[in-house]
GROMACS .gro file of C-alpha atoms in nm:
model
  362
    1MET     CA    1   0.866   0.568   8.308
    2ASP     CA    2   0.564   0.432   8.123
    3GLN     CA    3   0.577   0.143   7.877
    4LYS     CA    4   0.533   0.368   7.570
    5MET     CA    5   0.830   0.585   7.660
    6ILE     CA    6   1.046   0.276   7.721
    7LYS     CA    7   0.962   0.144   7.372
    8THR     CA    8   1.037   0.483   7.217
    9LEU     CA    9   1.372   0.506   7.395
   10GLY     CA   10   1.455   0.151   7.291
   11ALA     CA   11   1.381   0.230   6.928
   12ILE     CA   12   1.605   0.537   6.941
   13ILE     CA   13   1.893   0.338   7.092
   14ALA     CA   14   1.848   0.059   6.834
   15GLY     CA   15   1.843   0.310   6.551
   16PHE     CA   16   2.159   0.474   6.680
   17ALA     CA   17   2.329   0.136   6.704
   18VAL     CA   18   2.236   0.059   6.343
   19PHE     CA   19   2.370   0.399   6.239
   20ILE     CA   20   2.704   0.329   6.413
   21ILE     CA   21   2.730  -0.012   6.242
   22VAL     CA   22   2.655   0.137   5.898
   23LEU     CA   23   2.907   0.415   5.961
   24PHE     CA   24   3.167   0.154   6.056
   25PHE     CA   25   3.117  -0.039   5.732
   26VAL     CA   26   3.123   0.276   5.521
   27SER     CA   27   3.444   0.380   5.694
   28SER     CA   28   3.594   0.036   5.635
   29CYS     CA   29   3.509   0.053   5.264
   30THR     CA   30   3.650   0.403   5.242
   31ASN     CA   31   3.979   0.287   5.392
   32THR     CA   32   4.019   0.045   5.100
   33LYS     CA   33   3.968   0.319   4.847
   34TYR     CA   34   4.143   0.155   4.556
   35THR     CA   35   4.261  -0.174   4.424
   36TYR     CA   36   4.538  -0.181   4.167
   37GLU     CA   37   4.286  -0.289   3.906
   38LYS     CA   38   4.067   0.012   3.984
   39LEU     CA   39   4.368   0.238   3.948
   40GLU     CA   40   4.439   0.087   3.605
   41GLU     CA   41   4.078   0.152   3.504
   42LYS     CA   42   4.098   0.512   3.621
   43MET     CA   43   4.427   0.565   3.438
   44MET     CA   44   4.268   0.434   3.118
   45LYS     CA   45   3.961   0.658   3.152
   46ILE     CA   46   4.182   0.962   3.207
   47ALA     CA   47   4.390   0.879   2.900
   48MET     CA   48   4.081   0.827   2.685
   49SER     CA   49   3.938   1.158   2.803
   50TYR     CA   50   4.270   1.335   2.736
   51TYR     CA   51   4.307   1.206   2.380
   52ASP     CA   52   3.939   1.265   2.310
   53ALA     CA   53   4.004   1.633   2.384
   54ASN     CA   54   4.339   1.631   2.201
   55LYS     CA   55   4.275   1.418   1.892
   56LYS     CA   56   4.571   1.567   1.706
   57GLU     CA   57   4.803   1.402   1.957
   58LEU     CA   58   4.675   1.052   1.877
   59PRO     CA   59   4.918   0.828   1.684
   60GLN     CA   60   4.840   0.882   1.317
   61GLN     CA   61   5.013   0.588   1.147
   62ASP     CA   62   4.936   0.219   1.180
   63LYS     CA   63   5.128   0.064   1.473
   64ASP     CA   64   5.239   0.404   1.606
   65THR     CA   65   5.201   0.452   1.982
   66LYS     CA   66   5.174   0.737   2.230
   67SER     CA   67   5.168   0.715   2.608
   68LEU     CA   68   5.044   0.914   2.906
   69THR     CA   69   5.230   0.850   3.229
   70LEU     CA   70   5.086   0.796   3.575
   71LYS     CA   71   5.328   1.062   3.701
   72LYS     CA   72   5.173   1.322   3.468
   73MET     CA   73   4.821   1.221   3.568
   74ILE     CA   74   4.912   1.280   3.934
   75SER     CA   75   5.094   1.609   3.866
   76ASP     CA   76   4.795   1.732   3.662
   77GLY     CA   77   4.565   1.657   3.955
   78LYS     CA   78   4.372   1.388   3.765
   79ILE     CA   79   4.468   1.124   4.024
   80GLU     CA   80   4.537   1.175   4.394
   81GLU     CA   81   4.875   1.094   4.542
   82LEU     CA   82   4.907   0.717   4.572
   83SER     CA   83   4.969   0.735   4.946
   84GLU     CA   84   4.622   0.890   4.981
   85LEU     CA   85   4.454   0.639   4.752
   86PHE     CA   86   4.594   0.337   4.932
   87ASP     CA   87   4.651   0.483   5.282
   88ASP     CA   88   5.013   0.375   5.259
   89GLU     CA   89   5.296   0.626   5.291
   90ASN     CA   90   5.549   0.384   5.148
   91ILE     CA   91   5.367   0.279   4.832
   92LYS     CA   92   5.556   0.345   4.510
   93CYS     CA   93   5.412   0.279   4.165
   94ASP     CA   94   5.511   0.361   3.812
   95GLY     CA   95   5.289   0.327   3.510
   96ASN     CA   96   5.141   0.462   3.192
   97VAL     CA   97   4.862   0.418   2.942
   98THR     CA   98   4.973   0.333   2.590
   99VAL     CA   99   4.747   0.416   2.298
  100THR     CA  100   4.822   0.220   1.981
  101ASN     CA  101   4.689   0.281   1.632
  102ASN     CA  102   4.581  -0.061   1.504
  103ASN     CA  103   4.458  -0.017   1.149
  104GLY     CA  104   4.282   0.309   1.242
  105HIS     CA  105   4.136   0.171   1.565
  106TYR     CA  106   4.282   0.292   1.895
  107LEU     CA  107   4.375   0.047   2.169
  108TYR     CA  108   4.420   0.193   2.518
  109SER     CA  109   4.630  -0.029   2.743
  110PRO     CA  110   4.726   0.059   3.103
  111TYR     CA  111   5.044  -0.067   3.265
  112LEU     CA  112   5.110  -0.045   3.639
  113SER     CA  113   5.414  -0.159   3.835
  114CYS     CA  114   5.415  -0.138   4.216
  115GLY     CA  115   5.725  -0.332   4.312
  116ASP     CA  116   5.659  -0.675   4.460
  117ASP     CA  117   5.295  -0.589   4.533
  118TYR     CA  118   5.155  -0.571   4.180
  119GLU     CA  119   5.246  -0.561   3.813
  120THR     CA  120   5.015  -0.563   3.511
  121LYS     CA  121   5.032  -0.901   3.335
  122TYR     CA  122   5.021  -0.910   2.956
  123LEU     CA  123   4.852  -1.212   2.798
  124ALA     CA  124   5.162  -1.306   2.597
  125ASP     CA  125   5.369  -1.323   2.916
  126LYS     CA  126   5.104  -1.536   3.086
  127ILE     CA  127   5.103  -1.782   2.794
  128ILE     CA  128   5.482  -1.811   2.808
  129ASP     CA  129   5.478  -1.864   3.185
  130ASP     CA  130   5.212  -2.135   3.156
  131SER     CA  131   5.327  -2.326   2.848
  132LEU     CA  132   5.699  -2.285   2.773
  133VAL     CA  133   5.875  -2.623   2.739
  134GLU     CA  134   6.193  -2.767   2.593
  135SER     CA  135   6.044  -3.109   2.518
  136GLY     CA  136   5.703  -3.272   2.497
  137VAL     CA  137   5.381  -3.083   2.437
  138GLY     CA  138   5.375  -2.706   2.477
  139LEU     CA  139   5.520  -2.375   2.366
  140TYR     CA  140   5.865  -2.385   2.205
  141ALA     CA  141   6.107  -2.098   2.159
  142ASN     CA  142   6.173  -2.044   1.789
  143GLY     CA  143   6.435  -1.771   1.768
  144ASP     CA  144   6.266  -1.461   1.910
  145ALA     CA  145   5.923  -1.614   1.848
  146TYR     CA  146   5.732  -1.909   2.000
  147VAL     CA  147   5.534  -2.198   1.847
  148MET     CA  148   5.271  -2.427   2.002
  149LYS     CA  149   5.371  -2.787   1.928
  150GLY     CA  150   5.199  -3.119   1.993
  151GLU     CA  151   4.846  -3.199   2.097
  152VAL     CA  152   4.818  -2.898   2.326
  153LEU     CA  153   4.499  -2.857   2.528
  154ASN     CA  154   4.562  -2.520   2.688
  155ASN     CA  155   4.587  -2.286   2.390
  156TYR     CA  156   4.232  -2.147   2.388
  157VAL     CA  157   4.160  -1.772   2.390
  158LYS     CA  158   3.820  -1.601   2.395
  159MET     CA  159   3.767  -1.262   2.234
  160GLY     CA  160   3.412  -1.128   2.249
  161GLU     CA  161   3.194  -1.425   2.154
  162LYS     CA  162   3.465  -1.583   1.939
  163MET     CA  163   3.692  -1.869   2.040
  164PHE     CA  164   4.045  -1.900   1.909
  165ARG     CA  165   4.346  -2.127   1.956
  166ILE     CA  166   4.702  -2.004   1.993
  167ILE     CA  167   4.938  -2.085   1.706
  168GLY     CA  168   5.227  -1.906   1.872
  169ILE     CA  169   5.374  -1.572   1.969
  170ASN     CA  170   5.542  -1.359   1.703
  171GLU     CA  171   5.877  -1.183   1.728
  172ASP     CA  172   5.701  -0.851   1.795
  173GLY     CA  173   5.507  -0.999   2.088
  174THR     CA  174   5.174  -1.024   1.908
  175ILE     CA  175   4.985  -1.350   1.957
  176ARG     CA  176   4.902  -1.558   1.650
  177LEU     CA  177   4.546  -1.693   1.678
  178PHE     CA  178   4.343  -1.941   1.473
  179GLU     CA  179   3.966  -1.885   1.472
  180LEU     CA  180   3.765  -2.199   1.554
  181SER     CA  181   3.450  -2.087   1.378
  182GLY     CA  182   3.463  -1.915   1.044
  183MET     CA  183   3.311  -1.861   0.706
  184GLN     CA  184   3.109  -2.157   0.587
  185GLN     CA  185   3.216  -2.354   0.280
  186ILE     CA  186   3.347  -2.099   0.032
  187VAL     CA  187   3.567  -2.122  -0.278
  188TRP     CA  188   3.929  -2.008  -0.277
  189ASP     CA  189   3.884  -1.887  -0.633
  190ASP     CA  190   3.649  -1.985  -0.917
  191ARG     CA  191   3.778  -1.791  -1.216
  192TYR     CA  192   3.837  -1.947  -1.559
  193ASN     CA  193   4.178  -2.110  -1.579
  194PRO     CA  194   4.325  -2.117  -1.931
  195ASP     CA  195   4.579  -2.385  -1.835
  196ASN     CA  196   4.305  -2.648  -1.812
  197ASN     CA  197   4.022  -2.471  -1.996
  198TYR     CA  198   3.789  -2.481  -1.698
  199ASN     CA  199   3.656  -2.261  -1.415
  200SER     CA  200   3.893  -2.431  -1.172
  201GLY     CA  201   4.015  -2.102  -1.032
  202LEU     CA  202   4.351  -1.924  -1.028
  203ASN     CA  203   4.567  -1.982  -0.723
  204GLU     CA  204   4.701  -1.628  -0.695
  205TYR     CA  205   4.591  -1.480  -0.363
  206TYR     CA  206   4.656  -1.126  -0.487
  207PHE     CA  207   4.793  -1.052  -0.830
  208ASN     CA  208   4.822  -0.735  -1.039
  209ASN     CA  209   4.612  -0.546  -0.779
  210ILE     CA  210   4.327  -0.798  -0.815
  211ASN     CA  211   4.190  -0.996  -0.521
  212SER     CA  212   4.129  -1.368  -0.532
  213ARG     CA  213   3.775  -1.462  -0.433
  214ILE     CA  214   3.893  -1.567  -0.089
  215LYS     CA  215   4.080  -1.241  -0.025
  216GLN     CA  216   3.764  -1.055  -0.115
  217SER     CA  217   3.569  -1.280   0.123
  218LEU     CA  218   3.813  -1.205   0.406
  219GLU     CA  219   3.777  -0.831   0.356
  220GLU     CA  220   3.398  -0.859   0.361
  221TYR     CA  221   3.419  -1.077   0.671
  222TYR     CA  222   3.629  -0.817   0.853
  223ASP     CA  223   3.377  -0.546   0.763
  224SER     CA  224   3.086  -0.755   0.890
  225ASP     CA  225   2.920  -0.720   1.232
  226THR     CA  226   3.098  -1.029   1.361
  227TRP     CA  227   3.410  -0.819   1.429
  228THR     CA  228   3.284  -0.556   1.672
  229GLU     CA  229   3.430  -0.213   1.737
  230GLU     CA  230   3.545  -0.346   2.076
  231MET     CA  231   3.743  -0.625   1.908
  232LYS     CA  232   3.905  -0.442   1.618
  233PRO     CA  233   4.150  -0.232   1.827
  234TYR     CA  234   4.311  -0.558   1.942
  235LEU     CA  235   4.384  -0.679   1.587
  236SER     CA  236   4.736  -0.585   1.483
  237THR     CA  237   4.819  -0.570   1.113
  238PHE     CA  238   5.084  -0.807   0.980
  239ASP     CA  239   5.268  -0.918   0.669
  240LEU     CA  240   5.077  -1.212   0.523
  241CYS     CA  241   5.293  -1.485   0.367
  242VAL     CA  242   5.140  -1.562   0.025
  243GLY     CA  243   5.427  -1.740  -0.148
  244LYS     CA  244   5.360  -2.076  -0.314
  245ARG     CA  245   5.497  -2.411  -0.198
  246SER     CA  246   5.592  -2.735  -0.373
  247SER     CA  247   5.455  -3.062  -0.237
  248ALA     CA  248   5.813  -3.195  -0.223
  249ASP     CA  249   5.935  -2.901  -0.013
  250ILE     CA  250   6.087  -3.012   0.318
  251THR     CA  251   6.134  -2.669   0.478
  252LYS     CA  252   5.934  -2.567   0.784
  253ASP     CA  253   6.073  -2.219   0.842
  254GLY     CA  254   5.834  -2.036   0.609
  255SER     CA  255   6.105  -1.959   0.356
  256ALA     CA  256   5.884  -2.073   0.068
  257GLU     CA  257   5.557  -1.931   0.199
  258CYS     CA  258   5.711  -1.600   0.304
  259SER     CA  259   5.909  -1.551  -0.015
  260GLN     CA  260   5.617  -1.328  -0.113
  261LYS     CA  261   5.439  -1.110   0.141
  262LEU     CA  262   5.135  -0.886   0.145
  263GLU     CA  263   5.179  -0.603   0.393
  264GLY     CA  264   4.926  -0.448   0.629
  265GLN     CA  265   4.675  -0.732   0.650
  266VAL     CA  266   4.432  -0.776   0.940
  267LEU     CA  267   4.288  -1.120   0.860
  268GLY     CA  268   4.460  -1.409   0.690
  269LEU     CA  269   4.447  -1.788   0.665
  270LEU     CA  270   4.672  -2.057   0.804
  271SER     CA  271   5.003  -2.101   0.619
  272THR     CA  272   5.129  -2.452   0.545
  273HIS     CA  273   5.450  -2.397   0.743
  274GLU     CA  274   5.246  -2.306   1.051
  275TYR     CA  275   5.068  -2.640   1.027
  276LEU     CA  276   5.395  -2.830   0.978
  277GLN     CA  277   5.570  -2.656   1.268
  278ALA     CA  278   5.299  -2.772   1.509
  279SER     CA  279   5.382  -3.142   1.463
  280LEU     CA  280   5.623  -3.321   1.695
  281ASP     CA  281   5.651  -3.627   1.471
  282LYS     CA  282   6.010  -3.670   1.347
  283ASN     CA  283   5.871  -3.840   1.035
  284CYS     CA  284   5.689  -3.523   0.932
  285VAL     CA  285   5.925  -3.409   0.657
  286ALA     CA  286   5.758  -3.314   0.328
  287THR     CA  287   5.446  -3.105   0.282
  288LEU     CA  288   5.200  -3.389   0.223
  289ASP     CA  289   5.339  -3.642   0.470
  290LYS     CA  290   5.045  -3.795   0.657
  291THR     CA  291   5.263  -3.828   0.967
  292CYS     CA  292   5.245  -3.451   1.006
  293ARG     CA  293   4.901  -3.490   1.163
  294ASN     CA  294   5.057  -3.689   1.448
  295TYR     CA  295   5.126  -3.508   1.776
  296ASN     CA  296   4.973  -3.199   1.616
  297TRP     CA  297   4.676  -3.014   1.760
  298PHE     CA  298   4.574  -2.908   1.407
  299GLY     CA  299   4.542  -3.279   1.324
  300ASN     CA  300   4.263  -3.313   1.581
  301LEU     CA  301   4.042  -3.045   1.428
  302ASP     CA  302   3.740  -3.191   1.253
  303LEU     CA  303   3.738  -2.929   0.979
  304GLY     CA  304   3.827  -2.902   0.612
  305VAL     CA  305   3.998  -2.562   0.610
  306TRP     CA  306   4.161  -2.359   0.335
  307THR     CA  307   4.520  -2.253   0.388
  308ILE     CA  308   4.662  -1.935   0.238
  309THR     CA  309   4.927  -2.136   0.052
  310ALA     CA  310   4.896  -2.226  -0.316
  311ASP     CA  311   5.069  -2.505  -0.505
  312ALA     CA  312   5.391  -2.396  -0.677
  313GLU     CA  313   5.357  -2.659  -0.949
  314THR     CA  314   5.012  -2.573  -1.084
  315SER     CA  315   4.802  -2.264  -1.138
  316ARG     CA  316   4.479  -2.408  -0.994
  317SER     CA  317   4.561  -2.602  -0.674
  318VAL     CA  318   4.569  -2.481  -0.312
  319TYR     CA  319   4.660  -2.662   0.008
  320ILE     CA  320   4.372  -2.756   0.233
  321MET     CA  321   4.394  -2.885   0.589
  322TYR     CA  322   4.178  -3.173   0.701
  323LYS     CA  323   4.371  -3.369   0.963
  324SER     CA  324   4.671  -3.359   0.726
  325LEU     CA  325   4.752  -3.136   0.429
  326SER     CA  326   4.636  -3.214   0.077
  327LEU     CA  327   4.591  -3.031  -0.253
  328ASN     CA  328   4.250  -2.916  -0.367
  329THR     CA  329   4.126  -2.732  -0.676
  330ALA     CA  330   4.076  -2.365  -0.590
  331SER     CA  331   3.714  -2.378  -0.712
  332GLY     CA  332   3.630  -2.643  -0.450
  333PHE     CA  333   3.458  -2.559  -0.124
  334ALA     CA  334   3.605  -2.552   0.227
  335TYR     CA  335   3.578  -2.354   0.550
  336ALA     CA  336   3.777  -2.034   0.591
  337ASN     CA  337   3.895  -2.009   0.950
  338VAL     CA  338   4.091  -1.689   0.976
  339VAL     CA  339   4.415  -1.617   1.157
  340VAL     CA  340   4.478  -1.287   1.335
  341ASN     CA  341   4.759  -1.124   1.530
  342LEU     CA  342   4.636  -1.019   1.874
  343SER     CA  343   4.802  -0.705   2.013
  344ASP     CA  344   5.099  -0.750   2.244
  345LYS     CA  345   4.925  -0.498   2.473
  346ALA     CA  346   4.634  -0.734   2.551
  347ILE     CA  347   4.620  -0.757   2.932
  348TYR     CA  348   4.556  -1.096   3.092
  349VAL     CA  349   4.237  -1.113   3.300
  350ASP     CA  350   4.147  -1.476   3.366
  351GLY     CA  351   4.161  -1.837   3.248
  352ASP     CA  352   4.413  -2.119   3.215
  353GLY     CA  353   4.385  -2.164   2.838
  354THR     CA  354   4.170  -2.478   2.847
  355GLU     CA  355   3.856  -2.509   2.639
  356LYS     CA  356   3.634  -2.480   2.947
  357ASN     CA  357   3.837  -2.193   3.091
  358PRO     CA  358   3.997  -2.004   2.800
  359TYR     CA  359   4.229  -1.711   2.843
  360THR     CA  360   4.047  -1.379   2.851
  361PHE     CA  361   4.196  -1.034   2.829
  362ARG     CA  362   4.098  -0.675   2.890
   0.00000   0.00000   0.00000
């Protein structure tokens, strides 16, 4: 056999060997056809396609939900039998995709439970697992809700390009978030006030179907490009507490602030009782006590921020937060850092809640 033929034969053998190796790797990849996360993604795509073709079946009212089960997806032939997907005859999973109407925006959220092997983790549950305490700094049970108390360092959440901090978890499971960036230096209201014959503003957030300046600013902010179409489905509407509070008030349960509510809001501002609840200082009693900034993560924010709460004793003053609470004329200027309620269906993806590694969700 001449040298040329030997080289040719060697090349053929080498090529065949490479083919066998490639075939082995392809086969190996094929045997791991699905991860649970990929199955969740496929379930969500199927649900979106189904409701896109059947728009009349979408939930029509705010907060209404509909769901499409994994069992139906399999029976309709949209997903193979799970034993085929995972090459496991014993695998058993249950699940669904919930579609929620959040202020006219539809949030699709898959849920998958496969016994001890896997279960979808909601962000609210992750926060509770990580932070729930009975003393010291952390997340406290408050009836059926939860409140972040003390100088917490692990209450950061990232949504899109925005960073938020967790105020707490509401009774309905939605997560109360405080935006760290916001609208720059705006007035709460600058209308003419007949009580002091000056354009000092009127401290009515919404009165006689008329918006205050700051309510109008919040609505314009929500309609701006900063809140993308990917973010809006995660924003759950809520009842905004717009009752007024006296500086001598010693309640912290929101009874004063929530004595008047505005339904169906998407963006709001911090309420004074939310600030007060975050302090662990036993000397934090009345609204304007300087001790309320102690052991309070709000007290560490280097911002002068409007609250939603107006003074009950005047027609022109509003509470502002800068380290502690104080009263400011409504026509003054301060930042407007909004609060939102994040959907209870937000699925945890990554992060430990610290500033460098904030919670992220799908």
